[in-house]
Coordinates of C-alpha atoms in Angstrom, one line a residue:
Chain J
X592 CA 32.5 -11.6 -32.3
X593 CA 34.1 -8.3 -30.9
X594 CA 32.0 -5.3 -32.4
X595 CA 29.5 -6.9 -34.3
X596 CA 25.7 -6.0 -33.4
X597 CA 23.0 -8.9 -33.4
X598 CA 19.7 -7.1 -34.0
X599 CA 17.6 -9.8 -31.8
X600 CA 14.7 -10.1 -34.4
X601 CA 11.6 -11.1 -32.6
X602 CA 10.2 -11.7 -36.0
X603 CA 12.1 -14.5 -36.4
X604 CA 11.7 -16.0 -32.8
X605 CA 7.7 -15.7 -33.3
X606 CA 7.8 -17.2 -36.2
X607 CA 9.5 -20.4 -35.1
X608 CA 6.9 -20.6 -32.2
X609 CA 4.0 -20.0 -34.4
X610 CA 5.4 -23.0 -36.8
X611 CA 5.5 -25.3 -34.0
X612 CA 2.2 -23.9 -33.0
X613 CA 0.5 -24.8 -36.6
X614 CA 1.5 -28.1 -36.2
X615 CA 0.0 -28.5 -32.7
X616 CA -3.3 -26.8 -33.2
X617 CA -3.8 -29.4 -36.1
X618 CA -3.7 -32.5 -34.3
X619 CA -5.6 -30.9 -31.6
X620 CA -8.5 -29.5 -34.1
X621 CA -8.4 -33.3 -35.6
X622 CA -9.8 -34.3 -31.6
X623 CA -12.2 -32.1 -32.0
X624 CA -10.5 -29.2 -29.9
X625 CA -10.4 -26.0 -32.1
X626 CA -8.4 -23.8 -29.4
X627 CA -9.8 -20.5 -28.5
X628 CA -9.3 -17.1 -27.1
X629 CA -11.7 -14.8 -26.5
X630 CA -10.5 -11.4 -26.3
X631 CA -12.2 -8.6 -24.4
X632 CA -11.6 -4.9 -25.2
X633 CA -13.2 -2.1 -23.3
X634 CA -13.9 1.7 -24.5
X635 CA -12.6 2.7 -28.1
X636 CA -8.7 3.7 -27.8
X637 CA -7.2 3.0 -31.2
X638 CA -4.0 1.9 -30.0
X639 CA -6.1 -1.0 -27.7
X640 CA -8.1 -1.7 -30.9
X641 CA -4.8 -2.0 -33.0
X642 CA -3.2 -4.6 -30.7
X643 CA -6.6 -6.5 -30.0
X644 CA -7.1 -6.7 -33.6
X645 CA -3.4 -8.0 -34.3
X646 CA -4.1 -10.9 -31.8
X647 CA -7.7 -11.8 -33.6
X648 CA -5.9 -12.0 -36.5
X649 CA -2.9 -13.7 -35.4
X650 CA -4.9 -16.6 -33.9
X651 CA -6.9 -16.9 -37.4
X652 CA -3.8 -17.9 -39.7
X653 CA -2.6 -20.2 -37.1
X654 CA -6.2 -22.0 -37.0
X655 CA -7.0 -21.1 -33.4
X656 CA -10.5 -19.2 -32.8
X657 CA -10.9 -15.9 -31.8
X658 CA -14.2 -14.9 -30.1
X659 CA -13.7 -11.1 -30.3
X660 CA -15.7 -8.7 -27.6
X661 CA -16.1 -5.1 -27.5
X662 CA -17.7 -3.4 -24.8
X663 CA -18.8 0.2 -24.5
X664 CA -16.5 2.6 -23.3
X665 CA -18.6 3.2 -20.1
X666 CA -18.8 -0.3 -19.4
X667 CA -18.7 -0.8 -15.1
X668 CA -16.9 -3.3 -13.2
X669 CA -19.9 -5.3 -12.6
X670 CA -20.6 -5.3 -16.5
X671 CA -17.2 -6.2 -17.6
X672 CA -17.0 -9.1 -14.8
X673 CA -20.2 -10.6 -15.8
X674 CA -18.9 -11.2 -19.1
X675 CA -15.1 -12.9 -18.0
X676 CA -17.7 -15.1 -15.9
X677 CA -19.4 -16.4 -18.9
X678 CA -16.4 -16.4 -20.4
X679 CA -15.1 -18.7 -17.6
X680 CA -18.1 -20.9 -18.2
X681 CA -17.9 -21.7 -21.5
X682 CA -16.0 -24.8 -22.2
X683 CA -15.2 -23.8 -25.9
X684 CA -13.0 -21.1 -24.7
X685 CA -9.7 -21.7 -23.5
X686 CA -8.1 -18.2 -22.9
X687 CA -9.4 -14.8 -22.3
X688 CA -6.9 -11.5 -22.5
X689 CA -8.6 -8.8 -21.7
X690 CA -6.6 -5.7 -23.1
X691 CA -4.6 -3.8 -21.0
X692 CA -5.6 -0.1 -20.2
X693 CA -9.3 -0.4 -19.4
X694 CA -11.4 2.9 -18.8
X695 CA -10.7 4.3 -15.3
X696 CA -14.1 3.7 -14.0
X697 CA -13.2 -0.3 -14.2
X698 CA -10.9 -1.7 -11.2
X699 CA -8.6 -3.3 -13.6
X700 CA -7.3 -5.3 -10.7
X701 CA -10.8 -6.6 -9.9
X702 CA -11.3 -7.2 -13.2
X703 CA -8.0 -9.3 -13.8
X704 CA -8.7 -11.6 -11.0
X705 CA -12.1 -12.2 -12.3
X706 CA -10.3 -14.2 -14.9
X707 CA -10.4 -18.6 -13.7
X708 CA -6.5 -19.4 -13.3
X709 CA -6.7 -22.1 -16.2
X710 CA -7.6 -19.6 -18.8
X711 CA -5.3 -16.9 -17.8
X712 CA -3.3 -17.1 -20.8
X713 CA -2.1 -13.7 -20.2
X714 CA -0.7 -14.4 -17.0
X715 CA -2.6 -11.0 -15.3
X716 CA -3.9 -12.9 -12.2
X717 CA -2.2 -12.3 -8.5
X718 CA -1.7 -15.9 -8.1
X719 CA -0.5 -16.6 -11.5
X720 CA 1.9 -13.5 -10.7
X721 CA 3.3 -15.4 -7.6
X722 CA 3.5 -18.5 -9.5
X723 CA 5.3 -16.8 -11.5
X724 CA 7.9 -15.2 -8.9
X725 CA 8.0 -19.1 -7.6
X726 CA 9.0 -20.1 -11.4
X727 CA 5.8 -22.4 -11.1
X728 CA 3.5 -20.9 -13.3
X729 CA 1.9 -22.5 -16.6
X730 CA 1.2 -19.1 -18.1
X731 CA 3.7 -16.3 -17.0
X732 CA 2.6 -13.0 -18.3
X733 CA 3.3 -13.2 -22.3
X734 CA 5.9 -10.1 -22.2
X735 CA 7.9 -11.1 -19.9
X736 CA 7.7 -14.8 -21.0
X737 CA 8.4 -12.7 -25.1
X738 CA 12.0 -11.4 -23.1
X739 CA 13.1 -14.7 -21.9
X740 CA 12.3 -16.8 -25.1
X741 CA 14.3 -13.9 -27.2
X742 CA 17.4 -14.4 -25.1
X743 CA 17.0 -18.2 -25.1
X744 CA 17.1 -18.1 -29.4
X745 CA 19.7 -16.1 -29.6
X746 CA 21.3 -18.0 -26.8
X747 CA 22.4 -15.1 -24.4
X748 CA 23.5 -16.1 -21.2
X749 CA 21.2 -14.9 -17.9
X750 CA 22.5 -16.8 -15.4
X751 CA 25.4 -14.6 -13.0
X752 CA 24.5 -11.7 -15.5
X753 CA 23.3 -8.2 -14.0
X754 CA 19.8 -7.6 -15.3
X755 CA 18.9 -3.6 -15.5
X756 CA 14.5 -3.8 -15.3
X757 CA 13.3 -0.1 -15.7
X758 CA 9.4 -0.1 -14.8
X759 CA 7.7 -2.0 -12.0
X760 CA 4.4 -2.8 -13.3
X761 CA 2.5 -5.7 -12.8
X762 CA 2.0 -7.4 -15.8
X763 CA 5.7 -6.3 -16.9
X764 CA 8.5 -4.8 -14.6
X765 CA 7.7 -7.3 -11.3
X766 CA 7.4 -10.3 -13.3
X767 CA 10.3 -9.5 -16.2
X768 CA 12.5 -9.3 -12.8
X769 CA 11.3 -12.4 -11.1
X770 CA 11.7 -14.7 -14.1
X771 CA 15.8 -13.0 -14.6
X772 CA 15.9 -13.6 -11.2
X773 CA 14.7 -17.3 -11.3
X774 CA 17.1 -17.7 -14.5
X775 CA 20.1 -16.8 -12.4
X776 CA 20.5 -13.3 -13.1
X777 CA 20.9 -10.8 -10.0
X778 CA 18.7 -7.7 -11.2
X779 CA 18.0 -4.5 -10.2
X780 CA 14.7 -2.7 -10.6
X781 CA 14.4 1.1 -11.1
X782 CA 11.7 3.5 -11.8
X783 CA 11.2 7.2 -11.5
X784 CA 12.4 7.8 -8.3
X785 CA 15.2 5.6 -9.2
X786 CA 18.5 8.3 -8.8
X787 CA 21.2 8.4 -11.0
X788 CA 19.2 6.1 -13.5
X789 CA 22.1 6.4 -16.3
X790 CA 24.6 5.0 -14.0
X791 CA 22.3 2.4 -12.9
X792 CA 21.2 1.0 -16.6
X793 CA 25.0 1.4 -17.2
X794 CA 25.7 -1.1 -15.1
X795 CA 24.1 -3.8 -16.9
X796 CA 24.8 -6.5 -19.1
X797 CA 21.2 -7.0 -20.0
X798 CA 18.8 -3.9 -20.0
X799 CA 15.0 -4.3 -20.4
X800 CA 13.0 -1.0 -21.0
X801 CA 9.4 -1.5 -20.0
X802 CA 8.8 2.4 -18.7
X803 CA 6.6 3.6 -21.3
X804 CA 7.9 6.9 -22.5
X805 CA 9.2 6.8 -25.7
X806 CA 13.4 7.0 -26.5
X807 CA 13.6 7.0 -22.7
X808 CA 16.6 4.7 -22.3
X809 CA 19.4 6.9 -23.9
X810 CA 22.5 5.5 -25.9
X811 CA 25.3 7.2 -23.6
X812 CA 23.7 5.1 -21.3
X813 CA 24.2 1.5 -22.1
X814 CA 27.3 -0.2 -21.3
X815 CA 29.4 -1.1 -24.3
X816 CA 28.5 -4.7 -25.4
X817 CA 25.5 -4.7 -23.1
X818 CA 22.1 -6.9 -24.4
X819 CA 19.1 -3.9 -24.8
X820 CA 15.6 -5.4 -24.5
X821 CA 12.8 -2.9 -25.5
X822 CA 9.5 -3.9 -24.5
X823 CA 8.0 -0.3 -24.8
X824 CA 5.7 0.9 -27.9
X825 CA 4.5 4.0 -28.2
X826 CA 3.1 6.3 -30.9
X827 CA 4.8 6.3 -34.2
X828 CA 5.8 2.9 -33.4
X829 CA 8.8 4.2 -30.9
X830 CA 9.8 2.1 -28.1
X831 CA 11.1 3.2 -24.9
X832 CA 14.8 2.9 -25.6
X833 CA 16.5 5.4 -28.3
X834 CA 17.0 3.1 -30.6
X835 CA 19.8 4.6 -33.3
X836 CA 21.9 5.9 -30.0
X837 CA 22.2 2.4 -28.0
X838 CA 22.8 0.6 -31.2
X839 CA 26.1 2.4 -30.9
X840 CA 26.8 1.0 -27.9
X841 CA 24.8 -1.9 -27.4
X842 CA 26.1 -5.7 -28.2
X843 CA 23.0 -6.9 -28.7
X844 CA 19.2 -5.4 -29.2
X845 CA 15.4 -5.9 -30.0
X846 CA 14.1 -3.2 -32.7
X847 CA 10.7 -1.8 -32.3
X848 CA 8.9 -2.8 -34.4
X849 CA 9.1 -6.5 -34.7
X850 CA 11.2 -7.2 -31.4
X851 CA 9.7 -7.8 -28.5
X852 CA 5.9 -7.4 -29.7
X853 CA 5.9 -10.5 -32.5
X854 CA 6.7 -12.6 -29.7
X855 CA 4.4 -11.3 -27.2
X856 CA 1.9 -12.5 -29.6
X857 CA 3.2 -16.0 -30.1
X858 CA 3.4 -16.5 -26.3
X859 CA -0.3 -15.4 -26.0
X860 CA -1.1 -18.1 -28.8
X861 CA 1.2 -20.8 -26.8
X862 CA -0.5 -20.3 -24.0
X863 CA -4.0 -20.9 -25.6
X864 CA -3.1 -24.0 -27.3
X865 CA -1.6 -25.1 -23.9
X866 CA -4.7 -24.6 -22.2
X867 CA -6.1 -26.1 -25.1
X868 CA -4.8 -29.5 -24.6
X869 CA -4.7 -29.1 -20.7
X870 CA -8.6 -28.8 -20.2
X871 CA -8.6 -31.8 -22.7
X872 CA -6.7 -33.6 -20.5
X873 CA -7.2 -32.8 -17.4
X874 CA -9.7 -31.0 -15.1
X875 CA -8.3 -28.0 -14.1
X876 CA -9.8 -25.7 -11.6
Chain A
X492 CA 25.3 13.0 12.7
X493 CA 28.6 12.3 11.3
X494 CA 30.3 9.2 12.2
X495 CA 27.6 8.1 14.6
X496 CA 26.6 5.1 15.2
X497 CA 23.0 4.1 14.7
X498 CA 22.3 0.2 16.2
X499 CA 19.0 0.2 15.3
X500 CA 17.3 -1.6 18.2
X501 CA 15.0 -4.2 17.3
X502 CA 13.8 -4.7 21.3
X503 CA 12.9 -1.1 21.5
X504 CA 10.8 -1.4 18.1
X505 CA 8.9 -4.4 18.9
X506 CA 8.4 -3.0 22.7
X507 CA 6.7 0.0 20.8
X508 CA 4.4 -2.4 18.8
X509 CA 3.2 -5.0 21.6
X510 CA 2.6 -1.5 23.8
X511 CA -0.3 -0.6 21.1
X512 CA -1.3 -4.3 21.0
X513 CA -1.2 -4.6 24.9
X514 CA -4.3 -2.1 24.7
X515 CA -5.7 -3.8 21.6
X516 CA -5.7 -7.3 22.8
X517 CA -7.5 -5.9 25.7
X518 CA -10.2 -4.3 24.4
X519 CA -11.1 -7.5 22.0
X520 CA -11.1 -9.5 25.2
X521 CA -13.4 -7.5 26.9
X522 CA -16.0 -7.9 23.6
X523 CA -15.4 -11.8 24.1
X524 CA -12.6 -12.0 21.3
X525 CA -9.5 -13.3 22.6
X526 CA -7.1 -13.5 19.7
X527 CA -5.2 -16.8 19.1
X528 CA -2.5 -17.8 17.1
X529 CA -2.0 -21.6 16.3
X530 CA 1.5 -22.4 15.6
X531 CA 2.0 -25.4 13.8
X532 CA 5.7 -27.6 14.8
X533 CA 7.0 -30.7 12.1
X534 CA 9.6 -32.6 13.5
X535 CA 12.0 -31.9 16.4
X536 CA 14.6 -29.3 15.2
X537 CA 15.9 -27.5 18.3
X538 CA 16.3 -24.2 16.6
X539 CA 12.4 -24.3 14.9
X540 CA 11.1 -25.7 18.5
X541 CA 13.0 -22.4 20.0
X542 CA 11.8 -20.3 17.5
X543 CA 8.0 -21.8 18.5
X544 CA 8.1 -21.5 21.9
X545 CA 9.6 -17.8 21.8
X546 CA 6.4 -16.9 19.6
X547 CA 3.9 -19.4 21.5
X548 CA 5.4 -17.1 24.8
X549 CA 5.2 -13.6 23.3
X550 CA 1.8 -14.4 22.5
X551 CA 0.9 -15.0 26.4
X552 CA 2.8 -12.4 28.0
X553 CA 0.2 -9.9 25.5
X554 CA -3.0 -12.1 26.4
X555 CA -3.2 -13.8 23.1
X556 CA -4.0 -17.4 23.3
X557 CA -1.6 -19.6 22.1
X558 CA -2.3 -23.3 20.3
X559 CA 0.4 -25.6 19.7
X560 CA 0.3 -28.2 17.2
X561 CA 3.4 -30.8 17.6
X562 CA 3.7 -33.1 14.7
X563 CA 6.0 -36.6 14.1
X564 CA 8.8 -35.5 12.0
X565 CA 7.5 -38.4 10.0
X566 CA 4.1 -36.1 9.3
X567 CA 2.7 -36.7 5.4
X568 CA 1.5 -33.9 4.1
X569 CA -2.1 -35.0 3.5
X570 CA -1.7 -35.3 7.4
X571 CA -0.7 -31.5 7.8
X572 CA -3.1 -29.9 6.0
X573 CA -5.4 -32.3 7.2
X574 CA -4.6 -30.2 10.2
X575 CA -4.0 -27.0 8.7
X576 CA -7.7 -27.0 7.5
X577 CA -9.5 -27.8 11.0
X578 CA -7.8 -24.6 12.4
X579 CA -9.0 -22.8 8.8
X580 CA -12.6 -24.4 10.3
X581 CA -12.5 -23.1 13.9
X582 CA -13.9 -19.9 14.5
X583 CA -11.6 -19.6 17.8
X584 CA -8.2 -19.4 15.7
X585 CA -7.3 -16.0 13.9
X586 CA -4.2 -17.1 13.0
X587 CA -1.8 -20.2 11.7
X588 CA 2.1 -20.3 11.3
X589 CA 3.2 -23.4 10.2
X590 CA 7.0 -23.1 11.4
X591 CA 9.7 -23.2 8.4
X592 CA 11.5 -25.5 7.4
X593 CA 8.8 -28.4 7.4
X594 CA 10.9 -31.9 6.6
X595 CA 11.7 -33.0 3.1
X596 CA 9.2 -35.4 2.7
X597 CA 6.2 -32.8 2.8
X598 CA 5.4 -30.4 0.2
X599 CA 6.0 -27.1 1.9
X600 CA 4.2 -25.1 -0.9
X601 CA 1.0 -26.5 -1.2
X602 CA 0.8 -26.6 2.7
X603 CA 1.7 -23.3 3.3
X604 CA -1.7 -23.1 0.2
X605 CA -3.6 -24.9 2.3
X606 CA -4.0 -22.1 5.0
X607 CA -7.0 -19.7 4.6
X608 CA -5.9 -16.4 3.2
X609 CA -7.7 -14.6 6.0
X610 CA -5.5 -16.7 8.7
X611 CA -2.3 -16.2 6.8
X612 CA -0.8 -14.0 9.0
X613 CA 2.8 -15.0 8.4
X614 CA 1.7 -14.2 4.6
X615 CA 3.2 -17.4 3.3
X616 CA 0.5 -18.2 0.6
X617 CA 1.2 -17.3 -3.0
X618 CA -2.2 -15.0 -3.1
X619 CA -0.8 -13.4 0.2
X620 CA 2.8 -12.8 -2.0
X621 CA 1.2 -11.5 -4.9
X622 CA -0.9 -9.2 -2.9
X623 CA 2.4 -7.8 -1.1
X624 CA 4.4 -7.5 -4.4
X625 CA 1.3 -5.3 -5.4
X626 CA 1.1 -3.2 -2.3
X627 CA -2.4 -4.8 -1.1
X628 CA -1.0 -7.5 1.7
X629 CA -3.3 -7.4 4.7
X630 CA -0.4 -9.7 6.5
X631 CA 2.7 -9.2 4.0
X632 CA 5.5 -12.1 5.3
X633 CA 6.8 -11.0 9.0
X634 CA 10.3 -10.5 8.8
X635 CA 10.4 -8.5 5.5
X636 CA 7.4 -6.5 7.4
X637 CA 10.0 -6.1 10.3
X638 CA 12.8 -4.8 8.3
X639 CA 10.3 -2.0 7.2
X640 CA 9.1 -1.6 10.6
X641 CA 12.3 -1.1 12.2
X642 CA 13.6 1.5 8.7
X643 CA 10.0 3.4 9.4
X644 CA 10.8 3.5 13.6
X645 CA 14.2 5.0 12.9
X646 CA 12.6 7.6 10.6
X647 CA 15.3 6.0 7.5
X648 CA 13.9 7.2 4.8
X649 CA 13.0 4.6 1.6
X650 CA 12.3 6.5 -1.4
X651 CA 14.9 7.1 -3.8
X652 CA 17.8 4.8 -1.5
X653 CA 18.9 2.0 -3.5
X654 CA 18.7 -1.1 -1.6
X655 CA 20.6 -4.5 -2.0
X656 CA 18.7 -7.1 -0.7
X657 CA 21.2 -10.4 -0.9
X658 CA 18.9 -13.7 -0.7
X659 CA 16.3 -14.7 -2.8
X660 CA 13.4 -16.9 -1.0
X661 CA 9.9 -16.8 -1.4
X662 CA 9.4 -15.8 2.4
X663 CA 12.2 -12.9 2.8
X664 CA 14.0 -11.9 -0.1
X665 CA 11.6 -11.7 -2.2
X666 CA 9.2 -10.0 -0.4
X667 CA 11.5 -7.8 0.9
X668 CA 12.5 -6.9 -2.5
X669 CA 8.9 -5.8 -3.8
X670 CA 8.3 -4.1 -0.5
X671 CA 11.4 -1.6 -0.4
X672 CA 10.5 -1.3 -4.6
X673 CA 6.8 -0.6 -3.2
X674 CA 8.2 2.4 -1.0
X675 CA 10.1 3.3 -3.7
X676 CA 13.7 2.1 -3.4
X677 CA 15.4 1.0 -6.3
X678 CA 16.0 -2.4 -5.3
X679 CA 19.1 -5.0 -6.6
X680 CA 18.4 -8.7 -5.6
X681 CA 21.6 -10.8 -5.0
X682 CA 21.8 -14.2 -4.6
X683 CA 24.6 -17.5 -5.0
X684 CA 24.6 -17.0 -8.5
X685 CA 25.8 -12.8 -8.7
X686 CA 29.4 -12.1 -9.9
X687 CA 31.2 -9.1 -8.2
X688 CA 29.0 -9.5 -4.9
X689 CA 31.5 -7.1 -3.0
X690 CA 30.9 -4.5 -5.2
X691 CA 26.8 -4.9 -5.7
X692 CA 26.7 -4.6 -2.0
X693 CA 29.1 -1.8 -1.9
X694 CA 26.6 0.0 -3.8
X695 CA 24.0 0.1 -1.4
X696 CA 22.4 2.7 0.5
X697 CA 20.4 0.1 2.4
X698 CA 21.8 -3.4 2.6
X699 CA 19.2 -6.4 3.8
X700 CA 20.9 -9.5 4.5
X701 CA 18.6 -12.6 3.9
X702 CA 21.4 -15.1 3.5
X703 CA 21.1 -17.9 5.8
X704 CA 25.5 -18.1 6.0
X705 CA 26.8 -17.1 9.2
X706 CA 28.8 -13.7 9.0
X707 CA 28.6 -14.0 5.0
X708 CA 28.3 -10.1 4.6
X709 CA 32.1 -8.5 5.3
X710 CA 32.7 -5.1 6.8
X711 CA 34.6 -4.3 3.6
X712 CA 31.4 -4.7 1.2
X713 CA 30.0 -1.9 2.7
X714 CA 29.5 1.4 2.0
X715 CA 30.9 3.9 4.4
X716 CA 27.1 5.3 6.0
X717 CA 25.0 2.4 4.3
X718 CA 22.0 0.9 6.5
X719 CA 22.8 -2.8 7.2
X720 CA 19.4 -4.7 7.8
X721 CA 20.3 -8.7 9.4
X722 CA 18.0 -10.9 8.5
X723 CA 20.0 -14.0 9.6
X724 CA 19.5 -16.1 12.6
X725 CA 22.7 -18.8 12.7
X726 CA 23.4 -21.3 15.3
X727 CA 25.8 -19.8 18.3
X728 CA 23.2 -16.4 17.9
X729 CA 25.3 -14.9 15.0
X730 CA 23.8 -13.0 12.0
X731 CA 24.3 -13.3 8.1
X732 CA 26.4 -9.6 8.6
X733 CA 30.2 -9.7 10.2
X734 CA 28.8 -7.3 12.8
X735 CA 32.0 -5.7 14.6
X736 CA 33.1 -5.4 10.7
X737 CA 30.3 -4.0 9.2
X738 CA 29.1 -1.8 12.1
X739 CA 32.9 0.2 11.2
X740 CA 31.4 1.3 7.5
X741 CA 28.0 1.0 8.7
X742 CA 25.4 4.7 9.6
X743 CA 23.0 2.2 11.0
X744 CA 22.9 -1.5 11.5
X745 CA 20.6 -4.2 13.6
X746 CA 22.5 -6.3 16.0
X747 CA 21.8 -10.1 16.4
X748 CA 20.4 -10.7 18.5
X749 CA 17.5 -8.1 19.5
X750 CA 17.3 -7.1 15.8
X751 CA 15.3 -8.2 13.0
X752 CA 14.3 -10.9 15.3
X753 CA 12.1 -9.7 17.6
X754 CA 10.2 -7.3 15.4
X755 CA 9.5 -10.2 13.0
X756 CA 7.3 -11.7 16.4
X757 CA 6.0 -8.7 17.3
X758 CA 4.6 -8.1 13.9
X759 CA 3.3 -11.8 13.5
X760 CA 1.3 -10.6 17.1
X761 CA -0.4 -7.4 15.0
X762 CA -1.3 -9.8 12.2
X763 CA -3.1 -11.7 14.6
X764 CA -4.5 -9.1 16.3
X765 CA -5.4 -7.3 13.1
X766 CA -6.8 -11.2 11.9
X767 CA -9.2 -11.5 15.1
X768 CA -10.4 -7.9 14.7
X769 CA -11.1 -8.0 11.1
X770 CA -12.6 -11.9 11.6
X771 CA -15.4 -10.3 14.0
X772 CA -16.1 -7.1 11.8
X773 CA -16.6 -8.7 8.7
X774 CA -17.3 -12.2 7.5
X775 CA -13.7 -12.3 5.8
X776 CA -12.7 -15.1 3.2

């Protein structure tokens, strides 16, 4: 299909996830297991708000609970630990995401690792990180898990494909580039002390923004044909690649919205239905 | 220095390292702590017994004590970490290295779990991985450790270099990958599966080879200047690099033998050393 541009819709892929979803949170709510995440968001940014809200709701019309907790903005570490403890505890709660920034006063990382492994639905944990990088893990982080399962519906090749990753963070960068890397592809990670970025990214058959800065990832950069994932989404609901400008250029690409943010969500709901019927059936932890 | 030859001696690194532990090890002693380091053998391989005894005798010549475990090549593993946990138990060992590869009938993951983070000073365990792709290892895996060691003794700078790492285990590519992306290289991972290898490596300022094929890496790949990093240990004492190839394009390159090699032991000796001193200052976990 020489020329032709498949806008990857995440829409679509997070819709077929969430219909398989429906059907398996009803036989599990007929055994008595309503699934449940409990979210946790800290401070008042309106942007965290937005996207904690969005999941609330987006458990709701599948028929999963959501057990929604704000805390104050000047919440400590101590506080905010206390509570994924309890959280941890409770047996009617099978995921807990807290929301990603949290006030600087909180060590995040603390925080994170306070979360038990078998509710990690979110996949922020350092050992469900390296389970992750080991391709072992039951709940990679729901991004990065959103990139893979876009490619797989729209049936794009990783394996022997060079993967462009621009952004190392934890809970996107490291772990998008572990699980291409797992799937086959060879992949190279930049960031801003990356030089000669355009050549880099222009290198690539698949490119995945996750830098944060809106239009970043310009169109005279992308290799004709290439396969542009944007997992960036910034104010004005912007993502991190120019989106108009690698269109041009790009075989293949997730629009912002509805590209790689739908499916985040579904992956997040997955992963609480998994966890669901695992501490059903078995005792984890 | 144009058109000279940097062999980047991996003796006259770890020399440098044991020199400050020489002193170390001393002063623990006299305070009754005599670091030890139990090494852990499955099965008679001739290049893993080597490979023990070397470490078991760089470990005596410093004043570190040295346990050897031997196991039957026929060793479950319920029966090795059966054994792993005892040393976790006695206060006298500061370190465990259970020698890779264990035989195929034990699950080398979960006993590489099984040792206590704080006595992980090969940084095998997934916690211990996790921490290192983060940047908060307190014993990140030896041989990537080494490669850094020996870039950091030769005053190569990091930041800003890209870096092809070619290999892809959990234990030295992968490490090694996060590590130079920590220090701020941009960082391609290669491995069986990449297309167009010859020209990936070619465009590498800094080239680790973590192969496990005998001269795999060819002088032509190479960049005219590039830093070539062996990683490889092959029968008949030959590296994963083509040396008298590579060391034409090469700026700087490690020779195999008295490369990568013995800076990967000496470093294994500081995480011990750093193990027993932190085991007697604080009630680590």
């Amino acid at each position: 299909m020489p020329n032709q541009k498949l806008i990857l819709d995440g829409s679509r892929v997070a819709q077929e996830i969430k219909n398989n979803l429906l059907e398996r949170v009803k036989r599990l709510t007929e055994k008595g297991v309503t699934p449940c995440l409990a979210t946790i968001l800290v401070g008042d940014d309106p942007a965290s708000a937005t996207y904690v809200r969005m999941k609330g709701n987006a458990c709701n019309r599948l028929g999963i609970d959501s057990r929604r907790i704000s805390l104050d903005k000047d919440t400590s570490t101590e506080e905010l630990i206390s509570v994924t403890q309890q959280l941890n505890e409770d047996p009617g709660v099978h995921g807990i995401l807290l929301q990603h920034p949290v006030p600087s006063q909180i060590d995040e990382r603390a925080a994170f690792e306070s979360i038990r492994k078998d509710k990690d639905v979110d996949g922020v944990t350092m050992l469900g990180f390296a389970q992750n990088a080991f391709g072992l893990a039951s709940y990679p982080s729901c991004t990065p898990a959103a990139i893979i399962a876009i490619l797989d519906y729209y049936q794009i090749p990783i394996e022997g494909k060079h993967a462009i990753v621009v952004g190392r963070s934890p809970i996107l960068g490291k772990p998008v580039s572990l699980m291409l890397l797992n799937r086959n592809a060879t992949v190279t990670i930049c960031h801003s002390k990356t030089v000669n970025l355009d050549k880099i990214v222009n290198s690539g058959d698949i490119v995945v923004a996750a830098v944060g800065k809106p239009k970043f990832i310009q169109g005279n950069w992308i290799r004709e044909g290439a396969v542009v994932l944007d997992a960036g989404y910034n104010a004005g609901n912007v993502g991190d690649v120019d989106y108009e400008a690698c269109l041009e250029k790009a075989g293949a690409i997730t629009p912002v919205p509805a590209g790689v943010g739908p499916v985040t969500i579904a992956m997040l709901l997955k992963h609480t239905v998994d966890s669901a019927k695992a501490g059903n059936n078995l005792n984890l932890m």
